Each structure stands twice: as C-alpha cells, then as structure tokens.
XYZ file of C-alpha atoms in Angstrom:
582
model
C -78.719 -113.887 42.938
C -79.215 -113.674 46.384
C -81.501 -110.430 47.692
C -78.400 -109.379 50.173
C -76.125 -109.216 47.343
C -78.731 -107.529 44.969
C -79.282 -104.892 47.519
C -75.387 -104.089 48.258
C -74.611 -103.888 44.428
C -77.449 -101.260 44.422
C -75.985 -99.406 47.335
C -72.471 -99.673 46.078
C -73.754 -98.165 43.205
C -75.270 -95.260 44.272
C -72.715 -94.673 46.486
C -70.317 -94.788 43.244
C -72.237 -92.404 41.037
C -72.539 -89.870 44.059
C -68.694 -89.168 44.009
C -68.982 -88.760 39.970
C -68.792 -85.552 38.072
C -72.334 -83.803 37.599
C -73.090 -83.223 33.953
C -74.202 -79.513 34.852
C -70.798 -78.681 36.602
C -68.763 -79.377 33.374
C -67.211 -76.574 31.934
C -66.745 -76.824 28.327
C -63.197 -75.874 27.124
C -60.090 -76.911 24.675
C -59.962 -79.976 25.994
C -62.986 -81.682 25.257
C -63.692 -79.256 22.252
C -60.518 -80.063 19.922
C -62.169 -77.107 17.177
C -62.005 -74.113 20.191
C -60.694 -70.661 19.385
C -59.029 -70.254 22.498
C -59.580 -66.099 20.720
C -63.310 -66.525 20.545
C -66.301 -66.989 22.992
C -67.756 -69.635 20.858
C -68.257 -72.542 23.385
C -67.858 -70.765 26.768
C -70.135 -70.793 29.753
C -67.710 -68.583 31.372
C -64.543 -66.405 30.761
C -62.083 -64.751 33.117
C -61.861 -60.932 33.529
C -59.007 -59.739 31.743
C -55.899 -57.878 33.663
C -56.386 -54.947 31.377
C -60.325 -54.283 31.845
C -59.905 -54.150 35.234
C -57.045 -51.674 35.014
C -59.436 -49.502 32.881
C -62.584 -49.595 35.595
C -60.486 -49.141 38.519
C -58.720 -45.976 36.549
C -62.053 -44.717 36.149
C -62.858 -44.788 39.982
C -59.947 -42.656 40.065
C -60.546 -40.707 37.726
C -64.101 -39.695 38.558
C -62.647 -39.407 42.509
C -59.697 -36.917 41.117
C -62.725 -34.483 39.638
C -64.901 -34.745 42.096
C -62.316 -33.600 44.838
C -60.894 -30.864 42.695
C -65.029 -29.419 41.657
C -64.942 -29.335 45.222
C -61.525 -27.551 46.159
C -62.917 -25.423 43.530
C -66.194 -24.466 45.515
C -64.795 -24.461 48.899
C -61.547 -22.713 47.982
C -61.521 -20.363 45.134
C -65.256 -19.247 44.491
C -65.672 -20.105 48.331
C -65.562 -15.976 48.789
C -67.750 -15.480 46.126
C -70.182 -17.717 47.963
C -69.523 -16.175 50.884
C -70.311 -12.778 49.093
C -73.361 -13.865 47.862
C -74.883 -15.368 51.497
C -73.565 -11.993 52.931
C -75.507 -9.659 50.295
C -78.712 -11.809 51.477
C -77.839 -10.720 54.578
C -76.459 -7.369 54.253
C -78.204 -4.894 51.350
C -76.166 -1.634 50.253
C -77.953 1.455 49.563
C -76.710 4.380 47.979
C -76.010 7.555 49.794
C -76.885 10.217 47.340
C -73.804 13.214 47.486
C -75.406 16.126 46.812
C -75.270 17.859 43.257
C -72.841 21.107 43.430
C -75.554 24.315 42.972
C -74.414 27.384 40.203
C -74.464 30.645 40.989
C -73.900 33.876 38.429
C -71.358 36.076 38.702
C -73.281 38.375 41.031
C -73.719 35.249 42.960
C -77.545 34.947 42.013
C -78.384 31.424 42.258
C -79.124 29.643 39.834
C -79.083 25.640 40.532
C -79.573 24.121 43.444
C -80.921 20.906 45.457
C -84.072 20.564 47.278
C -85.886 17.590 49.445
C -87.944 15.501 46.910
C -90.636 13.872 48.495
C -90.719 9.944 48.721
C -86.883 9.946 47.834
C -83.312 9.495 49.033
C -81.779 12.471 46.868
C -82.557 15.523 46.318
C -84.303 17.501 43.189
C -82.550 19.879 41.193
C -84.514 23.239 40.963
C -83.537 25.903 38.262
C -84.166 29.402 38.120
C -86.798 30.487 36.415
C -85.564 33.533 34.722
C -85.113 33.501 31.242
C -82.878 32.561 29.028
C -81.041 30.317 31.193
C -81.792 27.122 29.667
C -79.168 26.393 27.197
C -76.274 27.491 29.172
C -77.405 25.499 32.551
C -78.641 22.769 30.966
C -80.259 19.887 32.755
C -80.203 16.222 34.768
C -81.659 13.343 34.732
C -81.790 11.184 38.136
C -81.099 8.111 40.047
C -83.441 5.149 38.578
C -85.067 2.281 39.965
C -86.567 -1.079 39.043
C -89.508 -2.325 39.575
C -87.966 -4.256 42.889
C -87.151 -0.572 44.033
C -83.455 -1.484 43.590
C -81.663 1.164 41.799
C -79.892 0.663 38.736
C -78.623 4.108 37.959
C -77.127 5.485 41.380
C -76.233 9.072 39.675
C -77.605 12.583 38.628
C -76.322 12.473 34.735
C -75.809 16.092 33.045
C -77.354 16.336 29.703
C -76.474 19.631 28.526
C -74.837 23.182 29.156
C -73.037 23.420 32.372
C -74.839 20.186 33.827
C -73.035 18.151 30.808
C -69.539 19.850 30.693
C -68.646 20.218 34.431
C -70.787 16.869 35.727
C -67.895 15.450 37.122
C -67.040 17.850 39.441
C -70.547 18.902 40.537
C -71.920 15.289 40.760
C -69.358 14.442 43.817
C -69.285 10.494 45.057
C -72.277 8.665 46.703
C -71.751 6.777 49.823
C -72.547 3.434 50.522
C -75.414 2.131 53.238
C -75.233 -1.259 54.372
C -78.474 -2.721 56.135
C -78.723 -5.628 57.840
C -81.765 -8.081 57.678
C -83.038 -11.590 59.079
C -84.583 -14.167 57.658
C -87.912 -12.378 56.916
C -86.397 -9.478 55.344
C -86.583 -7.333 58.268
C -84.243 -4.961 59.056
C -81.874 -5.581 62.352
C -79.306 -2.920 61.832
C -77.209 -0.254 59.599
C -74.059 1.104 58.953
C -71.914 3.119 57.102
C -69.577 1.807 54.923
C -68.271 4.922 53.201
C -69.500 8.683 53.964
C -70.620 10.711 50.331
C -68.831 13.374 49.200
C -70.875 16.451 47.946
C -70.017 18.069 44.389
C -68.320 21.093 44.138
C -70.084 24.543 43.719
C -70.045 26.747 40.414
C -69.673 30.787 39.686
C -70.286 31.239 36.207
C -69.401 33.834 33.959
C -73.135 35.017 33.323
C -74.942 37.788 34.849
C -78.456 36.289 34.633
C -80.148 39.982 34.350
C -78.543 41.131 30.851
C -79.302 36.932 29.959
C -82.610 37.665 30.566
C -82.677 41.015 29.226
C -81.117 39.998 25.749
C -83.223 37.004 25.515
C -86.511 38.540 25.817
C -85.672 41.280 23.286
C -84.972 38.447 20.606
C -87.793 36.690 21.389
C -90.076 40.021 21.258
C -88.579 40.786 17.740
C -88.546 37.392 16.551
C -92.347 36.904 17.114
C -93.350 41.135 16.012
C -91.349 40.422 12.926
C -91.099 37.247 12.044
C -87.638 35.291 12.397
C -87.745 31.851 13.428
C -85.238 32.147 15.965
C -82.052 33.804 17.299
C -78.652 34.112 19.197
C -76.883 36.249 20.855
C -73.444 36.657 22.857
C -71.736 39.290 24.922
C -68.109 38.581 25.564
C -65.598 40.535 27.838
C -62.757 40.930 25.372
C -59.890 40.115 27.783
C -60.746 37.457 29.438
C -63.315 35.738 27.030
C -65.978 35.505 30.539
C -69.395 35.303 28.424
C -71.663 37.818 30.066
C -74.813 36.361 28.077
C -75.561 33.401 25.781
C -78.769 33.336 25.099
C -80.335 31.341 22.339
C -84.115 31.675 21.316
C -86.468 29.426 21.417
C -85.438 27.989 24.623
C -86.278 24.452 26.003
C -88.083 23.809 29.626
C -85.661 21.737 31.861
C -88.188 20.287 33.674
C -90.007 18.621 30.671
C -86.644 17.111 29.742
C -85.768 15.858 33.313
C -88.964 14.100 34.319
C -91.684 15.037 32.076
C -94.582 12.810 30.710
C -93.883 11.219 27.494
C -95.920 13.332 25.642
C -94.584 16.561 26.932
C -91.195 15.120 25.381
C -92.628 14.261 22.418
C -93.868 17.569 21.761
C -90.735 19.255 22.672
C -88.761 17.218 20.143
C -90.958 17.751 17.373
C -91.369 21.617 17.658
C -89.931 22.903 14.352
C -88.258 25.881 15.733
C -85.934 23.160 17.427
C -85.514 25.001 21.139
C -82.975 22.014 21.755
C -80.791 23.918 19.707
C -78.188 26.346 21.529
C -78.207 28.676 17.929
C -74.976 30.418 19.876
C -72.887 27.632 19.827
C -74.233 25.512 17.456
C -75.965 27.462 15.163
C -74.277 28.244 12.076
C -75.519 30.802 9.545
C -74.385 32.739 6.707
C -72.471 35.542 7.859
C -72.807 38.387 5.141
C -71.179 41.532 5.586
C -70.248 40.972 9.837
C -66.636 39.518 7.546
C -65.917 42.655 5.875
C -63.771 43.846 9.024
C -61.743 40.686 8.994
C -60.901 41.043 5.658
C -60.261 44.330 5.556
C -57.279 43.553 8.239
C -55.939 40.794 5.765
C -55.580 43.429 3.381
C -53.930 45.499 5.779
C -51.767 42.983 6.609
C -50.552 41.694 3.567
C -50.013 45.288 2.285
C -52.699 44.629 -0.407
C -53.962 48.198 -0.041
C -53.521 51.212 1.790
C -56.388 52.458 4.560
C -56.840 55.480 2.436
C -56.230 54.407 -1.152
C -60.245 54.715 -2.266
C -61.758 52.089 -4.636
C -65.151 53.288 -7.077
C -68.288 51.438 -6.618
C -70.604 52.375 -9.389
C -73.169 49.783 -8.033
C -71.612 46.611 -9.097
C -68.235 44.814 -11.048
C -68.198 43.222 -13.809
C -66.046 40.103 -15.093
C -65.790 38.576 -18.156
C -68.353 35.437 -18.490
C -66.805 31.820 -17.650
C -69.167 30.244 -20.264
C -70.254 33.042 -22.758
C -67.712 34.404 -24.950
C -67.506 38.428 -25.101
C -70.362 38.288 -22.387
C -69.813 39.356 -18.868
C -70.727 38.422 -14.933
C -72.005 41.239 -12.757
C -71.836 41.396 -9.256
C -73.935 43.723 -7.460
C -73.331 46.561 -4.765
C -76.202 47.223 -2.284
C -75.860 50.721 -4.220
C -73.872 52.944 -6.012
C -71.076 54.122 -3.660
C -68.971 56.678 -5.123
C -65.163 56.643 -4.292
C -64.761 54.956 -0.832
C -61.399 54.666 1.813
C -61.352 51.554 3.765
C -62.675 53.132 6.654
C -65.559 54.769 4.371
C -65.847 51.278 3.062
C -66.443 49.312 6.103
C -68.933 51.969 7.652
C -71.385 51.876 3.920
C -70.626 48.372 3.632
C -69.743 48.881 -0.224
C -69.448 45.198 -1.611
C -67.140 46.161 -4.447
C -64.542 47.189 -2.716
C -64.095 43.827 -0.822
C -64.849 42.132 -4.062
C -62.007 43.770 -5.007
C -59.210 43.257 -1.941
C -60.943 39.924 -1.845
C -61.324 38.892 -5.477
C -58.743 41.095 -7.473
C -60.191 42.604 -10.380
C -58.782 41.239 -14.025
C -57.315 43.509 -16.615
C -60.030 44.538 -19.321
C -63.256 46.038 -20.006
C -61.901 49.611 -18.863
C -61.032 47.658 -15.374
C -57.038 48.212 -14.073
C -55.747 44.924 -12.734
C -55.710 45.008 -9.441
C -54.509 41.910 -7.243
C -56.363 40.622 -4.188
C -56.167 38.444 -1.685
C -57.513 35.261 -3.035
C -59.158 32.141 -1.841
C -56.732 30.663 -0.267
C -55.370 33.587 1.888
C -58.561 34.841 2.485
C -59.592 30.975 4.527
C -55.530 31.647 6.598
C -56.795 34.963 7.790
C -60.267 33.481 8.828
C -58.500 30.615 10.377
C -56.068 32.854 12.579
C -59.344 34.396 13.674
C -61.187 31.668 14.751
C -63.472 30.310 11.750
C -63.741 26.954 10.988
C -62.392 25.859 14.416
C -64.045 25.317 17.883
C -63.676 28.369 19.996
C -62.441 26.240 23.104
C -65.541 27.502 25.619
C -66.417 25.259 28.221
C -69.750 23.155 26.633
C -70.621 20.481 24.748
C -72.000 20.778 20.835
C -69.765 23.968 19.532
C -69.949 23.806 15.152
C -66.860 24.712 13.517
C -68.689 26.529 10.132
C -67.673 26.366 6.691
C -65.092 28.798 4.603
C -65.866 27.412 1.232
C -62.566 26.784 -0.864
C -61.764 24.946 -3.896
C -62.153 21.586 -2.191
C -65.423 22.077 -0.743
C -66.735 22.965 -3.871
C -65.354 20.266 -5.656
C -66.420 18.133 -2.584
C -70.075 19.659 -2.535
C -71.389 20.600 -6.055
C -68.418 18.734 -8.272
C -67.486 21.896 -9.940
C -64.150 24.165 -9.928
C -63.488 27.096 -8.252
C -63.787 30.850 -9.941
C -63.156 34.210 -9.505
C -66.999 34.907 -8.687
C -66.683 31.898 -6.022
C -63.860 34.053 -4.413
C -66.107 37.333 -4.852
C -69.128 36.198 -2.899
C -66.999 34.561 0.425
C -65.628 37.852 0.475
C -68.469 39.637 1.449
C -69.926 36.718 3.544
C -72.003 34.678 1.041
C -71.886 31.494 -1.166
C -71.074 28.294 1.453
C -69.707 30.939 4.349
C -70.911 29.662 8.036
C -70.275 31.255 11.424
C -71.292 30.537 14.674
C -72.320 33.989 16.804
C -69.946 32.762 19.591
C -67.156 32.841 16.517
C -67.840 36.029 15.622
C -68.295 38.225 19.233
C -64.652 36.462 19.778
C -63.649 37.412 16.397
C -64.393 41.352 16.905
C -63.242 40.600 20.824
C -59.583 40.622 18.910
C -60.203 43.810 16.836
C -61.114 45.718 19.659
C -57.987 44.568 21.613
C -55.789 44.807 19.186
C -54.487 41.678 18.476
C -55.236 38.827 21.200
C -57.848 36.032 20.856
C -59.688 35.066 23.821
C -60.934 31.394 24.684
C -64.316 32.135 25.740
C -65.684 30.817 28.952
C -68.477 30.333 30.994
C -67.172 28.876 34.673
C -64.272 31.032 36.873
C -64.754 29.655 39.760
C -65.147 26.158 41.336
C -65.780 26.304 45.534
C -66.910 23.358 48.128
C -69.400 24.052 50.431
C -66.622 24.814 53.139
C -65.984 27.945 51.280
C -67.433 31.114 49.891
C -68.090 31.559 46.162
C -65.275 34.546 46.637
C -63.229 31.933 47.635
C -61.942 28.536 45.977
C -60.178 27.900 42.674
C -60.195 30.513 40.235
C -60.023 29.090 36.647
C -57.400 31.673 34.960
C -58.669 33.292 31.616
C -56.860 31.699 28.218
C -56.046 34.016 25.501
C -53.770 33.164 21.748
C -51.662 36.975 20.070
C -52.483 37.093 16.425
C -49.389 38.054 14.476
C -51.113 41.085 12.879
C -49.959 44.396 13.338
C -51.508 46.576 15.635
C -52.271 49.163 13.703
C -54.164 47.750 11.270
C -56.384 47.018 14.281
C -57.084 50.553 14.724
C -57.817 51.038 11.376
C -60.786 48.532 11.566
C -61.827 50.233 14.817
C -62.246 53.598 12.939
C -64.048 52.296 10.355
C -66.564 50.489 12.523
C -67.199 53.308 14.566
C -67.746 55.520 11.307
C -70.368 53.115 10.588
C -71.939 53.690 13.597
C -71.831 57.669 13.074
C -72.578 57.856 9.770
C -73.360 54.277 8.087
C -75.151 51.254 8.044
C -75.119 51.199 12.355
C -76.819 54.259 12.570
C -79.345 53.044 15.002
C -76.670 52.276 17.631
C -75.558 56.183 17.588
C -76.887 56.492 20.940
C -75.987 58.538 24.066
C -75.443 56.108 26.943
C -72.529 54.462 25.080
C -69.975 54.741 22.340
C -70.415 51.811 19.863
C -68.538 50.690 17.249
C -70.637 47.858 14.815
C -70.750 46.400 11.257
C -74.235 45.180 10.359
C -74.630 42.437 7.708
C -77.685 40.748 5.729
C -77.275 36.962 4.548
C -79.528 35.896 2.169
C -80.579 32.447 2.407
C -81.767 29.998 -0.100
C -81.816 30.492 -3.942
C -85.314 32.746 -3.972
C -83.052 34.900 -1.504
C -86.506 36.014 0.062
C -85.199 35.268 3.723
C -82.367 36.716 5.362
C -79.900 36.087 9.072
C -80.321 40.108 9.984
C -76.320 40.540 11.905
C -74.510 42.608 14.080
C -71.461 42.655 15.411
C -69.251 45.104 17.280
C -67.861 45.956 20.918
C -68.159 49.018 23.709
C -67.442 51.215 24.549
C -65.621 52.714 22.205
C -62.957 54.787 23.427
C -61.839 51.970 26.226
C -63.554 48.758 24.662
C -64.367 46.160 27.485
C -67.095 44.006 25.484
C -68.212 42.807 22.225
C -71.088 41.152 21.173
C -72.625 39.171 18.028
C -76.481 39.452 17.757
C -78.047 37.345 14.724
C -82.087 37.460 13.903
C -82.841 33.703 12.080
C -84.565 33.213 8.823
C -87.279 36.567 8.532
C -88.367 38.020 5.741
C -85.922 40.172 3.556
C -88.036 43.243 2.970
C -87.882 43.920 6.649
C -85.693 46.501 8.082
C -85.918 46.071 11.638
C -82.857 43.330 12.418
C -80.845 42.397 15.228
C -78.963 46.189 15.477
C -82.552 46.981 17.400
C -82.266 43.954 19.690
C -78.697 45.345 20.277
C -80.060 49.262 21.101
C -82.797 48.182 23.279
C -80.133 45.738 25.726
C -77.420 48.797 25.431
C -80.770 51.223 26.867
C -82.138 49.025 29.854
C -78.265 48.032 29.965
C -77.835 51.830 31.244
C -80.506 51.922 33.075
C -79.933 48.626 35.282
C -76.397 47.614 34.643
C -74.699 50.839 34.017
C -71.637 49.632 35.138
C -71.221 47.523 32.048
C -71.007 50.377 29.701
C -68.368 52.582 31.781
C-alpha cells in the first residue's frame, strides 16, 4: 500500500475515534444493565436528588429562619425592658432612705425609745431607757443588713418583742428610695430622689415607767433575799384595762439581743432563769387560793349558797375512798376553822368551805349532802372571767392556762375524773394555770362590779407633726359579765375582811384601803416549793386599780411572799405617786 494512503487511513482514524464515546463518560443504567433495580443504588455512579428531600432541606431553612426571628422579637421586644432595666441599674444604683423608727413615750410622756445618729451608717440606732423593768414590755429591733458588697439585703428595723413586735408596722414608717448615678468606673456623676421616706408614727403607752421600776426592783430584791427564781407582776386600771406596770423578773438586756457578740447571746439564751420570758403574759402558774373569790361569785350566782349561811371546817373533809372499800379520802384545811360565812371564808381562806360550794359534799359518814357547783360549771364561770382565753392586750406571746376538766385528765394522765379532782381546782390546785395578767383583770371585774376590761398597753398613736396630747386616741375595750351586782359586793367585803383581819394582814396599812386574797400553790409532788400570790385592787372605798403579784418557785417554809412586794410598792407608791392611791 502506498505511504499516502497508509498515512490518511491513520488520520481518518484518529479523527474517527475522537468523535467516539469515552469509556469514562458512560453512565451505567437500565439499559445496558438488563438485572437493575431501578429501587436500588446497586450499579449507579450517580442519582438525582429527589423532589421530596429537597422540600425537607429547604423547610428546614425556614424553619431555623422562623426561630431565629421570633428568639429575636423575643429579646428586642418583650424582655427588651428588662434589658433595658438591667443596663439602667448598671447605671443608676438605688439606695435606701432609712424612715425613721416612731420613739415611745410613758404616759407621763417620759421617753422611753428613741433614734440616734449611728456612726458609719445611713439609719439611725435605737436607744432605750435604761430604767428598769422596761424590757419586756418595749421589747427590741434588729436593723438594716448588709452583704459583704455593702449592698443591703434587709432595708428595715424588724421588732422582735413587746411593743417593738406588736405595733412595728406603724412605728417602722416607709423608706425612701435614692437613685445614684455612675460612669463607667463606678464613679458617682449624680443623685436623686425617687421617693421621699415617711417616718413611723410616735407611741404613748399605758405605763408609768416609775411604779415599773419601782415594782420590778422590789421582786427582784425579794426574789434574790429569799429565794424564788423569778416573778411577775401587773397593775391594771380597772376601767379602762391601761396597764400601769408589767414587769416581769429576770429581765433581758436589749442591747445584747439587738447587736451583741455571739457569745453574749449565747449566754443570754442559756441562763436558766429564762429572762426571755415575759412571766406576766406568758407565765403560767398554779394559782392556789387567788380563785377562791371567783368561785365564791359562782356560788352566788347560781344560788348555791347564801353569803351568810356558815359551813364547819374542822381542819379537813372527808370522802369515802374510790379504791378502798369502807376507807376514806381526806382533804386538808390549812387549819381548823370553826363555823365560817362566805365573807369569813374568803378573808381565812378556809379550803373546806370551797371544797364544799365547789365539790358538794356526799351523803354519809355524819356528812349532810350538800350540792356544789361541779366541774363543769365551775370551768363556765372561769371562762366568763377570763381563764383559759387570751386577755386581748396589745403583745405578742399571751398563754391561755389550763382549767383541768374531765377531758384533760383523760387527755393527760388517761384516768377519769372524781370528786377529789373537782375538790382540788376549787381551791386552785391539781392542773389549774393562770397567767398574772388573767388574774389582775379577773379581780379588775370584782372591783367594778361586773365589766371585764381588755387590757392595754398603747392609747395613743401621734406623728411627729403633733404633740403626744394630740393624735389618735385608741378607745378603751371592755365585755359586762351577766352576774349580778351584788354578789360583787359580797366578794368585795370579804376581801377587804381579809385584809383587816385575815390572811392579807400585812396590807392593813394607812396610806391606802386594800382589799386582797393571798394564795400558796404548791408545786411538784414533794410540794416543797410554792408560787407565793396576791391579788386584789385599791383603794377600797372607790377602787381605781387592781393588781396580781406572783413570787416563782421559793421554798415553802418561807413566809415572806409577794403580799410584801405588794406593801413596799403601795409605801414608796404614797410617797412618789400619791396620786395613784386617791
């Protein structure tokens, strides 16, 4: 073959294969596979995306666009004043402005709380009076706190206790509010006020702090010559229930308690005479024979006896024996007292006759049947007088007592009730408890013949744009006890006879007319400590106060008791306060 024709066949077929199909741009598919799943990958270089998939990633784009605009909508709309807030209080910082605390004042108008500068700080300090006494029915505060950034997390003065606690609302007034502008560096540009503080409101109490004083140093004196733990006492104007003194012994230091070092707390707590607690209010003790009056008018009143019908005490009465066949259960007098009247009765304190109004007496053993008032008659009467209930004054922590009745026995010692039970409430034993406040308001009624006062300790609330004559008197509260009146009397005589000629001798003094019942409580089964009582009101003739005095836990072969706490007060009473006992 020629070389020219050789060369164009090669040409020609290059130039041939050139317009051919590549073996790498072959896609494999059904048509040269004839075994394909067209459902599989098997045999695919490539596939198509499917309509759906891309459906699914473009609704994601939305989707993820959709939340993103509405977390932002959510920033820059609805929390975008919170945010705004929170820039601002890095700008602006709001500082209290301390109100200041309302101050107390006595009746007299002594003062006896009040504010002073405190060094270093932005409120003030509350200073107390020192005299004595004062501590239970003042109470005291704790103050504003800060942490440890100097930012205060407690903006108030809290009241803990007396008037501090019950009336801290209206002496604490409202802080104001300080705002202070800063830069960048914390430095301050600029202030302003956003709201002006509004002082508490001032205080007149009920108390005149000299007989307070007075009162509570003579129970301390006797408590510590004799030997009683601890003591109360209360002296009450009988018409309009103002408390003239409240003193409870031991008494706690305010100032330890406000901001004192942790040990100085510690101590206080653990003292065993417990000066924390205000023994007037919420002391309760066995009352022994301070009831006798009260149930002397139930018997009155339920026409049990008459006030002159006399009942023998030979020394005791004597019941036949729950237990012991043909044996018997004595109950002791103090002594032998002969024939006694009611009024004779109250002023000896003879225990068998109120055994007897109280109790009854069953038929037999050369005793005549004689009906009484009972358990459950005898708990009405002490109800309508006060016992067992809160006395309504004007602080925190009052004790209701006990009047032991069927159910608290059964309740207490899982027992019934008997006659005996019955015997020893009526003369102020067994489960009995009283308060002192309880009882002055108790004899309060006696010696105004019928009404009940609500004892109090505030009359009188004043800003500091008036004069404590001024402001808003708080009106005295008072409940009528649907007794007769004169059965009142009655009671009246016979505590004044006791005074003359009875148990109250020591009170038979010249600078007033008093009328009093005395009464012993034994405590604990060894009955070697006794609560020394006394109870009564002055003067006489034209009563204006009564008072409950009680002497805690001293030893029972003593015979100096609360009626000499009572007789000392009454003399310096007539010597500095005479005008108390006109």
């Amino acid at each position: 073959m020629r070389s020219d024709n050789i060369l164009t066949m090669f040409l020609g077929n290059k130039k041939r294969h050139s317009r051919d199909i590549d073996p790498d741009e072959i896609f494999l598919d059904s048509s040269n596979l004839p075994q394909f799943d067209t459902h599989q990958f098997e045999g695919r270089l490539e596939q198509p995306i499917p309509k759906l998939s891309l459906a699914l990633l473009w609704g994601f784009f939305v989707l993820v666009i959709v939340l993103f605009s509405i977390r932002l909508g959510n920033l820059e709309i609805a929390r975008g004043e919170s945010f705004a807030r929170i820039a601002e209080n890095n700008r602006l910082e709001r500082v209290p402005i301390f109100a200041e605390r309302g101050a107390l004042f006595d009746r007299n108008g002594t003062p006896l709380a009040w504010n002073e500068p405190l060094l270093g700080e932005e409120f003030a300090a509350r200073v107390y009076n020192k005299m004595r006494g004062l501590a239970h029915v003042l109470g005291y505060v704790t103050y504003p706190a800060r942490d440890t950034k100097g930012m205060y997390y407690k903006e108030s003065f809290s009241g803990m206790d007396g008037v501090e606690r019950a009336y801290n609302d209206v002496l604490g007034g409202t802080n104001g509010t300080l705002l202070i502008e800063t830069d960048a560096q914390g430095g301050e540009r600029s202030t302003h006020r956003e709201s002006l503080a509004e002082n508490g409101e001032n205080l007149v109490l009920s108390i005149d702090a000299r007989i307070e004083e007075a009162l509570y140093t003579r129970i301390e004196n006797l408590a510590r010559d004799v030997g009683f733990t601890g003591g109360a006492g209360v002296l009450m104007d009988i018409d309009t229930g103002d408390i003239i003194a409240l003193v409870s012994y031991p008494e706690y230091d305010a100032g330890v308690l406000a901001n004192g070092t942790p040990h100085d707390v510690e101590t206080l707590l653990a003292d065993p005479r417990t000066p924390l607690l205000n023994r007037a209010i919420s002391g309760v003790y066995t009352p022994g024979s301070i009831v006798k009056p009260f149930l002397a008018l139930a018997a009155l009143q339920e026409q049990l006896i008459s006030p002159d019908e006399k009942i023998l005490s030979t020394g005791s009465i004597a019941i036949p024996h729950p237990y012991l066949v043909g044996e018997e259960s004595v109950f002791l007098d103090w002594k032998a007292h002969g024939w006694v009247s009611m009024r004779e009765a109250l002023a000896v304190s003879s225990n068998v006759y109120f055994y007897e109004i109280g109790g009854g007496l069953p038929q037999g053993g050369g005793n005549e049947e004689r009906v009484g008032l009972g358990i459950g008659k005898i708990k009405s009467y002490m109800n309508l007088l006060g016992f067992e209930k809160r006395t309504g004054v004007d602080l925190f922590g009052e004790e209701i007592g006990v009047i032991p009745d069927p159910a608290w026995k059964e309740k207490i010692f899982h027992d019934v009730w008997r006659l005996g039970d019955t015997y020893n409430t009526s003369i102020g034993q067994y489960g009995f408890q009283v308060t002192p406040l309880q009882a002055a308001r108790a004899v309060a009624a006696i010696a105004n013949g019928g009404t009940l006062p609500i004892p109090r300790i505030v009359t009188r609330i004043f800003s500091d744009d008036e004069t404590n004559i001024g402001g808003k008197v708080l009106p005295p509260k008072r409940t009528q006890l649907p007794i007769d009146s004169l059965h009142y009397a009655v009671v009246r005589e016979g505590m004044r006879l006791g005074v003359l000629e009875g148990t109250a001798q020591g009170l038979n003094i010249p600078v007033v007319e008093v009328a009093a019942k005395t009464g012993t409580a034994q405590v604990g089964t060894v009955k070697k400590i006794v609560h020394s009582w006394v109870t009564g009101f002055f003067p006489y003739e034209h009563p204006r106060y009564s008072f409950a005095i009680v002497m805690e836990r001293g030893p029972s072969d003593n015979l100096i008791g609360a009626l000499y706490v009572l007789r000392g007060l009454l003399e310096w009473m007539a010597v500095e306060t005479p005008e108390y006992l006109k």
